[in-house]
Amino acid sequence: MENTQLNTTLRQAVEQIRRDIPRFGDLYPHNGDGMTYVLTENNHWMTSFWLGQLWLAYAITGEDIFRAEAQRRLASFDHRLVNRIDESHDLGFLYTLSARAQWQMTGDPAARQLGIDAADRLITRFHPKGEYIQAWGVMNDPVEGGRMIVDCLMNLPLLFWASYESGDPKYGDIATKHARTTLRYLVRDGNRTYHTFFFNQDTGEPIGGKTAQGFADDSLWSRGQAWAIYGFALAAEWTDEPAFLDIACRLAEQFWKELGDDLIPLWDFRVPPDGPQKRDSSAGAIAACGMFKLATIVQDAALATGFKTHAEQMTRSLTQSCFETSPEAWGLLRDSSYNVAANRAVEQFMPFGDYYYLESLVMMSGKTVDFWGKASLRPVEGT
Ligand code: GLY
């Protein structure tokens, strides 16, 4: 995208977000439904992606309307943490794009404390025997107690950040252990991922990989691979562990090879010809952000250029094929698929698709607004 085109796209995205402020009222977008969204209370894992879009819009424009709208919603995130509403490993997504983002953008100490409080809750989900963070369900649930999932890599940045802010290494230590377990069990064949993996939660013995949202246990759910690219890249940035950087690069190269000519991922790269040939543009947006991040942390200049070029090509394709500019539309990115296997929100707007698409545009513009990694941290007082 030429700079003028990119600026136009960013401006159009910001206007779409501005139009959504009165539409959403006090509620949050959940599944896309045609040109609109199903709106809910702050009671599911995706709600912070709306705040993330508001913070990015504020970073792009400096306009107070976006800051104020994100800021006024933080009380609702405080309420859900205290009341443990729909608590899961997704505390990471939820409090990175609400509490950490607000602290980063405004220096509000209450937001910083809320982010650390959320990290305190998240580490209670760690199983020391298997060295993994339990994804879903109440702790030690007979089934879910033994499950970790690949998406959780994107919840770890809250823990790394909490150690940075608090000076207490316990959060980052747990995040590092979980990332190592993910590398050992959720990565297979050197460059592909399982969606979820089970352990015997009493002994920590590994059992095996299982899908939840993919086509089959041994298929390749594209959004899972995308979460792993970005998540391992961020783990590499926070820890400097070469194994995390190496695997993030290999997963990214594999993702690129799986794409067709239009560069928009299928929801599962191993769906057979007689299975549902549905797209998941959100996987493309997340993978593009992961590749932009990789381009900033790999040492090799040619590798960095390659990742940046692929990320730009994917972002351009998303703009051409999936960016929605109609003033009637409530979302930014068409053709995200929440769960094709369960026929839930297939080729619709999804809040995480919208968020990561906007983040990929911001990364492409060269602006540094990093809510996940280390690129735009506030200095810790006294250092
Ligand atoms: N983290 C859940 C999903 O990607 O659908």
mmCIF file of C-alpha atoms and ligand atoms in Angstrom:
data_model
loop_
_atom_site.group_PDB
_atom_site.id
_atom_site.type_symbol
_atom_site.label_atom_id
_atom_site.label_comp_id
_atom_site.label_asym_id
_atom_site.label_seq_id
_atom_site.Cartn_x
_atom_site.Cartn_y
_atom_site.Cartn_z
ATOM 1 C CA MET A 1 0.000 0.000 0.000
ATOM 2 C CA GLU A 2 1.308 3.426 -0.881
ATOM 3 C CA ASN A 3 1.460 5.826 2.052
ATOM 4 C CA THR A 4 -1.518 7.821 0.772
ATOM 5 C CA GLN A 5 -3.574 4.654 0.423
ATOM 6 C CA LEU A 6 -2.543 3.481 3.897
ATOM 7 C CA ASN A 7 -3.461 6.847 5.411
ATOM 8 C CA THR A 8 -6.846 6.729 3.675
ATOM 9 C CA THR A 9 -7.479 3.216 4.998
ATOM 10 C CA LEU A 10 -6.482 4.244 8.527
ATOM 11 C CA ARG A 11 -8.767 7.275 8.335
ATOM 12 C CA GLN A 12 -11.677 5.150 7.095
ATOM 13 C CA ALA A 13 -11.112 2.626 9.905
ATOM 14 C CA VAL A 14 -11.061 5.398 12.505
ATOM 15 C CA GLU A 15 -14.349 6.820 11.129
ATOM 16 C CA GLN A 16 -15.925 3.363 11.390
ATOM 17 C CA ILE A 17 -14.870 3.201 15.052
ATOM 18 C CA ARG A 18 -16.237 6.701 15.676
ATOM 19 C CA ARG A 19 -19.629 5.639 14.241
ATOM 20 C CA ASP A 20 -19.678 2.577 16.517
ATOM 21 C CA ILE A 21 -19.359 4.540 19.768
ATOM 22 C CA PRO A 22 -23.061 5.511 19.958
ATOM 23 C CA ARG A 23 -24.135 2.209 18.376
ATOM 24 C CA PHE A 24 -22.474 0.132 21.083
ATOM 25 C CA GLY A 25 -23.636 2.342 23.987
ATOM 26 C CA ASP A 26 -22.552 0.579 27.185
ATOM 27 C CA LEU A 27 -22.408 -2.846 25.507
ATOM 28 C CA TYR A 28 -19.685 -4.791 23.661
ATOM 29 C CA PRO A 29 -19.519 -6.475 20.253
ATOM 30 C CA HIS A 30 -19.581 -10.279 20.284
ATOM 31 C CA ASN A 31 -20.329 -12.321 17.151
ATOM 32 C CA GLY A 32 -20.788 -10.495 13.881
ATOM 33 C CA ASP A 33 -24.232 -10.774 12.295
ATOM 34 C CA GLY A 34 -24.291 -9.591 8.676
ATOM 35 C CA MET A 35 -23.489 -5.876 8.708
ATOM 36 C CA THR A 36 -23.957 -5.613 12.485
ATOM 37 C CA TYR A 37 -22.821 -7.177 15.747
ATOM 38 C CA VAL A 38 -24.630 -9.036 18.493
ATOM 39 C CA LEU A 39 -24.035 -6.762 21.512
ATOM 40 C CA THR A 40 -23.577 -8.070 25.054
ATOM 41 C CA GLU A 41 -22.598 -7.014 28.564
ATOM 42 C CA ASN A 42 -18.928 -7.233 29.525
ATOM 43 C CA ASN A 43 -19.150 -10.981 30.050
ATOM 44 C CA HIS A 44 -17.058 -12.793 27.417
ATOM 45 C CA TRP A 45 -13.429 -13.043 26.356
ATOM 46 C CA MET A 46 -13.607 -10.669 23.378
ATOM 47 C CA THR A 47 -14.753 -7.448 25.043
ATOM 48 C CA SER A 48 -11.349 -5.781 25.352
ATOM 49 C CA PHE A 49 -10.841 -5.814 21.583
ATOM 50 C CA TRP A 50 -13.275 -2.900 21.415
ATOM 51 C CA LEU A 51 -11.158 -0.968 23.918
ATOM 52 C CA GLY A 52 -8.039 -1.903 21.962
ATOM 53 C CA GLN A 53 -9.560 -0.359 18.837
ATOM 54 C CA LEU A 54 -10.452 2.792 20.765
ATOM 55 C CA TRP A 55 -6.885 3.075 22.093
ATOM 56 C CA LEU A 56 -5.433 2.574 18.616
ATOM 57 C CA ALA A 57 -7.829 5.203 17.238
ATOM 58 C CA TYR A 58 -6.622 7.548 20.000
ATOM 59 C CA ALA A 59 -2.984 6.783 19.141
ATOM 60 C CA ILE A 60 -3.668 7.520 15.460
ATOM 61 C CA THR A 61 -5.656 10.725 15.940
ATOM 62 C CA GLY A 62 -4.970 12.067 19.450
ATOM 63 C CA GLU A 63 -8.712 12.786 19.673
ATOM 64 C CA ASP A 64 -10.122 12.722 23.184
ATOM 65 C CA ILE A 65 -13.386 11.073 22.149
ATOM 66 C CA PHE A 66 -11.551 7.734 21.731
ATOM 67 C CA ARG A 67 -9.546 8.048 24.959
ATOM 68 C CA ALA A 68 -12.608 9.024 26.975
ATOM 69 C CA GLU A 69 -14.699 6.166 25.594
ATOM 70 C CA ALA A 70 -12.042 3.569 26.428
ATOM 71 C CA GLN A 71 -11.353 5.082 29.844
ATOM 72 C CA ARG A 72 -14.972 5.210 30.989
ATOM 73 C CA ARG A 73 -15.269 1.459 30.361
ATOM 74 C CA LEU A 74 -12.426 0.473 32.688
ATOM 75 C CA ALA A 75 -14.779 0.399 35.709
ATOM 76 C CA SER A 76 -16.615 -2.458 34.028
ATOM 77 C CA PHE A 77 -13.325 -4.414 33.746
ATOM 78 C CA ASP A 78 -12.651 -3.746 37.423
ATOM 79 C CA HIS A 79 -16.144 -5.050 38.231
ATOM 80 C CA ARG A 80 -15.692 -8.236 36.206
ATOM 81 C CA LEU A 81 -12.325 -9.017 37.803
ATOM 82 C CA VAL A 82 -13.682 -8.601 41.345
ATOM 83 C CA ASN A 83 -16.783 -10.640 40.508
ATOM 84 C CA ARG A 84 -14.816 -13.192 38.464
ATOM 85 C CA ILE A 85 -17.192 -12.929 35.496
ATOM 86 C CA ASP A 86 -16.425 -15.555 32.830
ATOM 87 C CA GLU A 87 -12.918 -15.992 34.262
ATOM 88 C CA SER A 88 -10.505 -17.995 32.127
ATOM 89 C CA HIS A 89 -6.960 -17.740 30.788
ATOM 90 C CA ASP A 90 -8.268 -14.895 28.617
ATOM 91 C CA LEU A 91 -7.615 -12.518 31.501
ATOM 92 C CA GLY A 92 -4.528 -11.783 29.408
ATOM 93 C CA PHE A 93 -6.414 -10.477 26.366
ATOM 94 C CA LEU A 94 -8.944 -8.708 28.597
ATOM 95 C CA TYR A 95 -6.574 -6.738 30.815
ATOM 96 C CA THR A 96 -3.821 -6.093 28.271
ATOM 97 C CA LEU A 97 -6.096 -4.078 25.991
ATOM 98 C CA SER A 98 -7.991 -2.405 28.852
ATOM 99 C CA ALA A 99 -5.773 -1.889 31.916
ATOM 100 C CA ARG A 100 -2.273 -2.065 30.433
ATOM 101 C CA ALA A 101 -3.286 -0.014 27.382
ATOM 102 C CA GLN A 102 -4.819 2.688 29.589
ATOM 103 C CA TRP A 103 -1.739 2.812 31.819
ATOM 104 C CA GLN A 104 0.484 3.020 28.775
ATOM 105 C CA MET A 105 -1.534 5.708 27.023
ATOM 106 C CA THR A 106 -2.401 7.874 30.045
ATOM 107 C CA GLY A 107 -0.203 6.915 33.018
ATOM 108 C CA ASP A 108 -3.283 6.174 35.160
ATOM 109 C CA PRO A 109 -1.929 4.299 38.236
ATOM 110 C CA ALA A 110 -5.296 2.648 38.958
ATOM 111 C CA ALA A 111 -5.205 1.053 35.491
ATOM 112 C CA ARG A 112 -1.666 -0.220 36.163
ATOM 113 C CA GLN A 113 -2.807 -1.762 39.459
ATOM 114 C CA LEU A 114 -5.835 -3.380 37.787
ATOM 115 C CA GLY A 115 -3.512 -4.994 35.230
ATOM 116 C CA ILE A 116 -1.317 -6.400 37.998
ATOM 117 C CA ASP A 117 -4.396 -7.624 39.919
ATOM 118 C CA ALA A 118 -5.545 -9.431 36.752
ATOM 119 C CA ALA A 119 -2.091 -11.033 36.427
ATOM 120 C CA ASP A 120 -2.458 -12.214 40.047
ATOM 121 C CA ARG A 121 -5.690 -13.969 39.082
ATOM 122 C CA LEU A 122 -4.205 -15.417 35.901
ATOM 123 C CA ILE A 123 -1.315 -17.129 37.711
ATOM 124 C CA THR A 124 -3.787 -18.977 39.941
ATOM 125 C CA ARG A 125 -4.601 -21.027 36.819
ATOM 126 C CA PHE A 126 -1.074 -22.467 36.633
ATOM 127 C CA HIS A 127 -0.684 -26.221 37.166
ATOM 128 C CA PRO A 128 2.823 -26.692 38.612
ATOM 129 C CA LYS A 129 3.007 -30.436 37.815
ATOM 130 C CA GLY A 130 2.361 -30.086 34.086
ATOM 131 C CA GLU A 131 3.707 -26.503 34.008
ATOM 132 C CA TYR A 132 0.793 -25.090 32.027
ATOM 133 C CA ILE A 133 -1.937 -22.483 32.518
ATOM 134 C CA GLN A 134 -5.394 -24.056 32.433
ATOM 135 C CA ALA A 135 -7.376 -22.531 29.587
ATOM 136 C CA TRP A 136 -11.037 -23.014 30.305
ATOM 137 C CA GLY A 137 -13.436 -23.928 33.089
ATOM 138 C CA VAL A 138 -13.105 -23.694 36.845
ATOM 139 C CA MET A 139 -9.752 -24.722 38.269
ATOM 140 C CA ASN A 140 -9.233 -28.474 38.467
ATOM 141 C CA ASP A 141 -12.427 -29.181 36.548
ATOM 142 C CA PRO A 142 -12.333 -32.954 35.868
ATOM 143 C CA VAL A 143 -11.926 -32.426 32.094
ATOM 144 C CA GLU A 144 -10.795 -28.828 31.538
ATOM 145 C CA GLY A 145 -8.271 -29.000 34.389
ATOM 146 C CA GLY A 146 -5.986 -30.986 32.097
ATOM 147 C CA ARG A 147 -6.208 -28.734 29.037
ATOM 148 C CA MET A 148 -3.861 -26.056 27.722
ATOM 149 C CA ILE A 149 -4.468 -24.291 24.405
ATOM 150 C CA VAL A 150 -2.273 -22.568 21.854
ATOM 151 C CA ASP A 151 -4.212 -19.270 22.037
ATOM 152 C CA CYS A 152 -2.909 -18.818 25.602
ATOM 153 C CA LEU A 153 0.438 -17.637 24.237
ATOM 154 C CA MET A 154 -1.260 -14.285 23.627
ATOM 155 C CA ASN A 155 -2.316 -14.127 27.292
ATOM 156 C CA LEU A 156 1.288 -14.359 28.492
ATOM 157 C CA PRO A 157 2.259 -10.743 27.699
ATOM 158 C CA LEU A 158 0.111 -9.595 30.647
ATOM 159 C CA LEU A 159 2.315 -11.718 32.930
ATOM 160 C CA PHE A 160 5.614 -10.555 31.422
ATOM 161 C CA TRP A 161 4.410 -6.962 31.732
ATOM 162 C CA ALA A 162 3.291 -7.486 35.359
ATOM 163 C CA SER A 163 6.817 -8.656 36.260
ATOM 164 C CA TYR A 164 8.299 -5.628 34.507
ATOM 165 C CA GLU A 165 5.963 -3.243 36.328
ATOM 166 C CA SER A 166 6.030 -4.841 39.774
ATOM 167 C CA GLY A 167 9.622 -6.051 39.850
ATOM 168 C CA ASP A 168 8.313 -9.446 40.999
ATOM 169 C CA PRO A 169 9.600 -12.234 38.703
ATOM 170 C CA LYS A 170 6.834 -14.711 39.630
ATOM 171 C CA TYR A 171 4.509 -13.704 36.759
ATOM 172 C CA GLY A 172 7.170 -13.878 34.063
ATOM 173 C CA ASP A 173 8.503 -17.180 35.440
ATOM 174 C CA ILE A 174 5.080 -18.781 35.041
ATOM 175 C CA ALA A 175 4.681 -17.293 31.568
ATOM 176 C CA THR A 176 8.081 -18.653 30.526
ATOM 177 C CA LYS A 177 7.279 -22.123 31.868
ATOM 178 C CA HIS A 178 3.941 -22.134 30.046
ATOM 179 C CA ALA A 179 5.606 -21.027 26.775
ATOM 180 C CA ARG A 180 8.185 -23.824 27.098
ATOM 181 C CA THR A 181 5.414 -26.387 27.676
ATOM 182 C CA THR A 182 3.584 -25.014 24.625
ATOM 183 C CA LEU A 183 6.736 -25.434 22.544
ATOM 184 C CA ARG A 184 7.195 -28.978 23.770
ATOM 185 C CA TYR A 185 3.641 -30.277 23.349
ATOM 186 C CA LEU A 186 1.491 -27.979 21.214
ATOM 187 C CA VAL A 187 4.049 -27.629 18.430
ATOM 188 C CA ARG A 188 4.336 -30.704 16.221
ATOM 189 C CA ASP A 189 6.416 -31.654 13.172
ATOM 190 C CA GLY A 190 8.655 -28.646 13.831
ATOM 191 C CA ASN A 191 6.368 -26.014 12.340
ATOM 192 C CA ARG A 192 2.689 -26.779 12.976
ATOM 193 C CA THR A 193 0.428 -26.507 16.006
ATOM 194 C CA TYR A 194 -2.263 -28.462 17.785
ATOM 195 C CA HIS A 195 -5.118 -26.320 19.004
ATOM 196 C CA THR A 196 -5.298 -27.877 22.480
ATOM 197 C CA PHE A 197 -3.378 -30.469 24.472
ATOM 198 C CA PHE A 198 -4.389 -32.617 27.459
ATOM 199 C CA PHE A 199 -2.399 -33.630 30.511
ATOM 200 C CA ASN A 200 -3.193 -35.844 33.448
ATOM 201 C CA GLN A 201 -3.720 -32.921 35.796
ATOM 202 C CA ASP A 202 -2.831 -34.943 38.894
ATOM 203 C CA THR A 203 0.542 -36.154 37.645
ATOM 204 C CA GLY A 204 1.367 -33.692 34.846
ATOM 205 C CA GLU A 205 1.834 -36.598 32.383
ATOM 206 C CA PRO A 206 1.146 -35.544 28.761
ATOM 207 C CA ILE A 207 -1.820 -37.262 27.061
ATOM 208 C CA GLY A 208 -2.176 -35.805 23.572
ATOM 209 C CA GLY A 209 -3.354 -33.133 21.155
ATOM 210 C CA LYS A 210 -7.016 -32.425 20.467
ATOM 211 C CA THR A 211 -8.765 -29.753 18.468
ATOM 212 C CA ALA A 212 -11.630 -27.625 19.717
ATOM 213 C CA GLN A 213 -12.195 -25.222 16.808
ATOM 214 C CA GLY A 214 -10.263 -26.884 13.997
ATOM 215 C CA PHE A 215 -11.346 -29.461 11.408
ATOM 216 C CA ALA A 216 -9.633 -32.423 13.116
ATOM 217 C CA ASP A 217 -7.181 -33.154 15.924
ATOM 218 C CA ASP A 218 -4.266 -33.366 13.488
ATOM 219 C CA SER A 219 -5.414 -30.670 11.039
ATOM 220 C CA LEU A 220 -4.065 -27.097 11.097
ATOM 221 C CA TRP A 221 -6.487 -24.526 12.529
ATOM 222 C CA SER A 222 -5.171 -21.335 10.970
ATOM 223 C CA ARG A 223 -6.013 -18.961 13.838
ATOM 224 C CA GLY A 224 -4.216 -21.232 16.277
ATOM 225 C CA GLN A 225 -1.097 -21.123 14.112
ATOM 226 C CA ALA A 226 -1.433 -17.328 13.968
ATOM 227 C CA TRP A 227 -1.775 -17.000 17.776
ATOM 228 C CA ALA A 228 1.385 -19.113 18.070
ATOM 229 C CA ILE A 229 3.399 -16.955 15.641
ATOM 230 C CA TYR A 230 2.602 -13.731 17.461
ATOM 231 C CA GLY A 231 2.667 -15.316 20.930
ATOM 232 C CA PHE A 232 6.091 -16.942 20.521
ATOM 233 C CA ALA A 233 7.479 -13.763 18.922
ATOM 234 C CA LEU A 234 6.349 -11.826 22.015
ATOM 235 C CA ALA A 235 7.697 -14.489 24.387
ATOM 236 C CA ALA A 236 11.027 -14.192 22.540
ATOM 237 C CA GLU A 237 11.003 -10.426 22.928
ATOM 238 C CA TRP A 238 10.279 -10.601 26.676
ATOM 239 C CA THR A 239 12.656 -13.474 27.536
ATOM 240 C CA ASP A 240 15.384 -13.463 24.858
ATOM 241 C CA GLU A 241 15.051 -17.279 24.691
ATOM 242 C CA PRO A 242 16.361 -18.262 21.218
ATOM 243 C CA ALA A 243 14.037 -21.299 21.047
ATOM 244 C CA PHE A 244 10.972 -19.027 21.148
ATOM 245 C CA LEU A 245 12.301 -16.846 18.337
ATOM 246 C CA ASP A 246 13.285 -19.869 16.267
ATOM 247 C CA ILE A 247 9.866 -21.488 16.530
ATOM 248 C CA ALA A 248 8.022 -18.222 15.842
ATOM 249 C CA CYS A 249 10.011 -17.894 12.596
ATOM 250 C CA ARG A 250 9.329 -21.490 11.553
ATOM 251 C CA LEU A 251 5.608 -21.227 12.278
ATOM 252 C CA ALA A 252 5.448 -17.962 10.316
ATOM 253 C CA GLU A 253 7.214 -19.489 7.306
ATOM 254 C CA GLN A 254 4.802 -22.427 7.378
ATOM 255 C CA PHE A 255 1.781 -20.094 7.629
ATOM 256 C CA TRP A 256 2.969 -18.204 4.554
ATOM 257 C CA LYS A 257 3.359 -21.456 2.575
ATOM 258 C CA GLU A 258 -0.206 -22.490 3.424
ATOM 259 C CA LEU A 259 -1.792 -19.374 1.871
ATOM 260 C CA GLY A 260 -3.482 -19.337 -1.522
ATOM 261 C CA ASP A 261 -3.087 -16.584 -4.128
ATOM 262 C CA ASP A 262 -5.451 -14.188 -2.339
ATOM 263 C CA LEU A 263 -3.401 -14.469 0.895
ATOM 264 C CA ILE A 264 -6.601 -14.796 2.977
ATOM 265 C CA PRO A 265 -6.350 -17.939 5.127
ATOM 266 C CA LEU A 266 -8.889 -20.700 5.110
ATOM 267 C CA TRP A 267 -10.187 -21.348 8.649
ATOM 268 C CA ASP A 268 -8.263 -24.629 8.648
ATOM 269 C CA PHE A 269 -5.361 -25.289 6.294
ATOM 270 C CA ARG A 270 -6.184 -29.023 6.176
ATOM 271 C CA VAL A 271 -9.892 -28.867 5.460
ATOM 272 C CA PRO A 272 -10.559 -31.448 2.714
ATOM 273 C CA PRO A 273 -12.100 -30.407 -0.652
ATOM 274 C CA ASP A 274 -15.534 -31.646 0.433
ATOM 275 C CA GLY A 275 -15.343 -29.785 3.777
ATOM 276 C CA PRO A 276 -16.424 -26.164 4.357
ATOM 277 C CA GLN A 277 -14.128 -23.874 2.337
ATOM 278 C CA LYS A 278 -14.579 -20.880 4.634
ATOM 279 C CA ARG A 279 -12.170 -18.034 5.218
ATOM 280 C CA ASP A 280 -10.846 -16.704 8.487
ATOM 281 C CA SER A 281 -9.480 -13.252 7.770
ATOM 282 C CA SER A 282 -8.763 -12.755 11.497
ATOM 283 C CA ALA A 283 -6.065 -15.442 11.261
ATOM 284 C CA GLY A 284 -4.426 -13.416 8.490
ATOM 285 C CA ALA A 285 -4.552 -10.218 10.560
ATOM 286 C CA ILE A 286 -3.061 -11.879 13.661
ATOM 287 C CA ALA A 287 -0.330 -13.582 11.617
ATOM 288 C CA ALA A 288 0.509 -10.279 9.897
ATOM 289 C CA CYS A 289 0.947 -8.596 13.311
ATOM 290 C CA GLY A 290 3.158 -11.490 14.401
ATOM 291 C CA MET A 291 5.300 -11.119 11.278
ATOM 292 C CA PHE A 292 5.594 -7.351 11.758
ATOM 293 C CA LYS A 293 6.804 -8.062 15.305
ATOM 294 C CA LEU A 294 9.261 -10.719 14.078
ATOM 295 C CA ALA A 295 10.672 -8.234 11.581
ATOM 296 C CA THR A 296 11.644 -5.991 14.499
ATOM 297 C CA ILE A 297 13.346 -8.678 16.594
ATOM 298 C CA VAL A 298 15.177 -11.079 14.252
ATOM 299 C CA GLN A 299 18.865 -10.229 13.877
ATOM 300 C CA ASP A 300 19.213 -11.306 10.243
ATOM 301 C CA ALA A 301 18.376 -8.365 7.953
ATOM 302 C CA ALA A 302 17.162 -10.524 5.043
ATOM 303 C CA LEU A 303 14.860 -12.487 7.336
ATOM 304 C CA ALA A 304 13.510 -9.246 8.811
ATOM 305 C CA THR A 305 12.812 -7.849 5.345
ATOM 306 C CA GLY A 306 11.094 -11.093 4.347
ATOM 307 C CA PHE A 307 8.733 -11.046 7.342
ATOM 308 C CA LYS A 308 7.960 -7.346 6.882
ATOM 309 C CA THR A 309 7.228 -7.861 3.185
ATOM 310 C CA HIS A 310 4.922 -10.819 3.876
ATOM 311 C CA ALA A 311 3.127 -8.910 6.632
ATOM 312 C CA GLU A 312 2.601 -5.952 4.301
ATOM 313 C CA GLN A 313 1.335 -8.176 1.496
ATOM 314 C CA MET A 314 -1.138 -9.859 3.842
ATOM 315 C CA THR A 315 -2.356 -6.531 5.233
ATOM 316 C CA ARG A 316 -2.824 -5.197 1.701
ATOM 317 C CA SER A 317 -4.828 -8.286 0.752
ATOM 318 C CA LEU A 318 -7.024 -7.907 3.819
ATOM 319 C CA THR A 319 -7.705 -4.320 2.796
ATOM 320 C CA GLN A 320 -8.544 -5.302 -0.773
ATOM 321 C CA SER A 321 -10.691 -8.347 0.030
ATOM 322 C CA CYS A 322 -12.173 -7.834 3.489
ATOM 323 C CA PHE A 323 -12.049 -4.210 4.672
ATOM 324 C CA GLU A 324 -15.587 -2.858 4.960
ATOM 325 C CA THR A 325 -16.065 0.880 4.465
ATOM 326 C CA SER A 326 -19.842 1.127 4.239
ATOM 327 C CA PRO A 327 -21.152 3.584 6.877
ATOM 328 C CA GLU A 328 -23.875 1.022 7.634
ATOM 329 C CA ALA A 329 -21.353 -1.589 8.716
ATOM 330 C CA TRP A 330 -20.475 -2.080 12.389
ATOM 331 C CA GLY A 331 -17.188 -3.912 11.847
ATOM 332 C CA LEU A 332 -13.949 -3.366 9.943
ATOM 333 C CA LEU A 333 -12.949 -6.794 8.674
ATOM 334 C CA ARG A 334 -15.359 -9.128 6.902
ATOM 335 C CA ASP A 335 -14.872 -12.902 6.681
ATOM 336 C CA SER A 336 -13.541 -13.666 10.125
ATOM 337 C CA SER A 337 -14.759 -17.035 11.379
ATOM 338 C CA TYR A 338 -15.189 -17.746 15.062
ATOM 339 C CA ASN A 339 -15.914 -21.478 14.924
ATOM 340 C CA VAL A 340 -16.655 -23.083 11.569
ATOM 341 C CA ALA A 341 -16.710 -26.587 13.060
ATOM 342 C CA ALA A 342 -19.610 -25.548 15.325
ATOM 343 C CA ASN A 343 -21.156 -23.261 12.652
ATOM 344 C CA ARG A 344 -20.788 -20.223 14.927
ATOM 345 C CA ALA A 345 -20.187 -16.809 13.337
ATOM 346 C CA VAL A 346 -18.769 -18.025 10.028
ATOM 347 C CA GLU A 347 -17.366 -15.336 7.675
ATOM 348 C CA GLN A 348 -18.596 -12.451 9.810
ATOM 349 C CA PHE A 349 -17.092 -9.468 11.574
ATOM 350 C CA MET A 350 -15.361 -10.523 14.810
ATOM 351 C CA PRO A 351 -13.961 -8.061 17.382
ATOM 352 C CA PHE A 352 -10.512 -9.707 17.310
ATOM 353 C CA GLY A 353 -10.446 -9.608 13.499
ATOM 354 C CA ASP A 354 -11.244 -5.887 13.578
ATOM 355 C CA TYR A 355 -8.667 -5.231 16.301
ATOM 356 C CA TYR A 356 -5.722 -7.075 14.734
ATOM 357 C CA TYR A 357 -6.477 -5.717 11.283
ATOM 358 C CA LEU A 358 -6.267 -2.182 12.695
ATOM 359 C CA GLU A 359 -3.108 -3.128 14.602
ATOM 360 C CA SER A 360 -1.539 -4.466 11.388
ATOM 361 C CA LEU A 361 -2.338 -1.158 9.629
ATOM 362 C CA VAL A 362 -0.758 0.766 12.501
ATOM 363 C CA MET A 363 2.333 -1.463 12.389
ATOM 364 C CA MET A 364 2.540 -1.003 8.632
ATOM 365 C CA SER A 365 2.400 2.771 9.072
ATOM 366 C CA GLY A 366 5.574 2.530 11.169
ATOM 367 C CA LYS A 367 3.919 4.003 14.263
ATOM 368 C CA THR A 368 5.043 2.294 17.475
ATOM 369 C CA VAL A 369 2.032 1.525 19.643
ATOM 370 C CA ASP A 370 2.756 -1.787 21.314
ATOM 371 C CA PHE A 371 0.302 -3.084 23.919
ATOM 372 C CA TRP A 372 1.801 -6.614 23.968
ATOM 373 C CA GLY A 373 5.565 -6.408 23.788
ATOM 374 C CA LYS A 374 8.299 -4.110 25.013
ATOM 375 C CA ALA A 375 8.380 -1.495 22.263
ATOM 376 C CA SER A 376 6.385 1.239 24.030
ATOM 377 C CA LEU A 377 6.630 0.524 27.756
ATOM 378 C CA ARG A 378 6.428 3.321 30.303
ATOM 379 C CA PRO A 379 9.627 3.621 32.341
ATOM 380 C CA VAL A 380 9.276 2.072 35.796
ATOM 381 C CA GLU A 381 9.515 4.722 38.541
ATOM 382 C CA GLY A 382 12.921 4.906 40.158
ATOM 383 C CA THR A 383 14.784 3.245 37.264
HETATM 384 N N1 GLY B 1 -9.092 -17.581 21.567
HETATM 385 C C1 GLY B 1 -10.264 -18.119 21.006
HETATM 386 C C2 GLY B 1 -10.299 -18.010 19.533
HETATM 387 O O1 GLY B 1 -9.327 -17.658 18.891
HETATM 388 O O2 GLY B 1 -11.342 -18.304 18.998
#
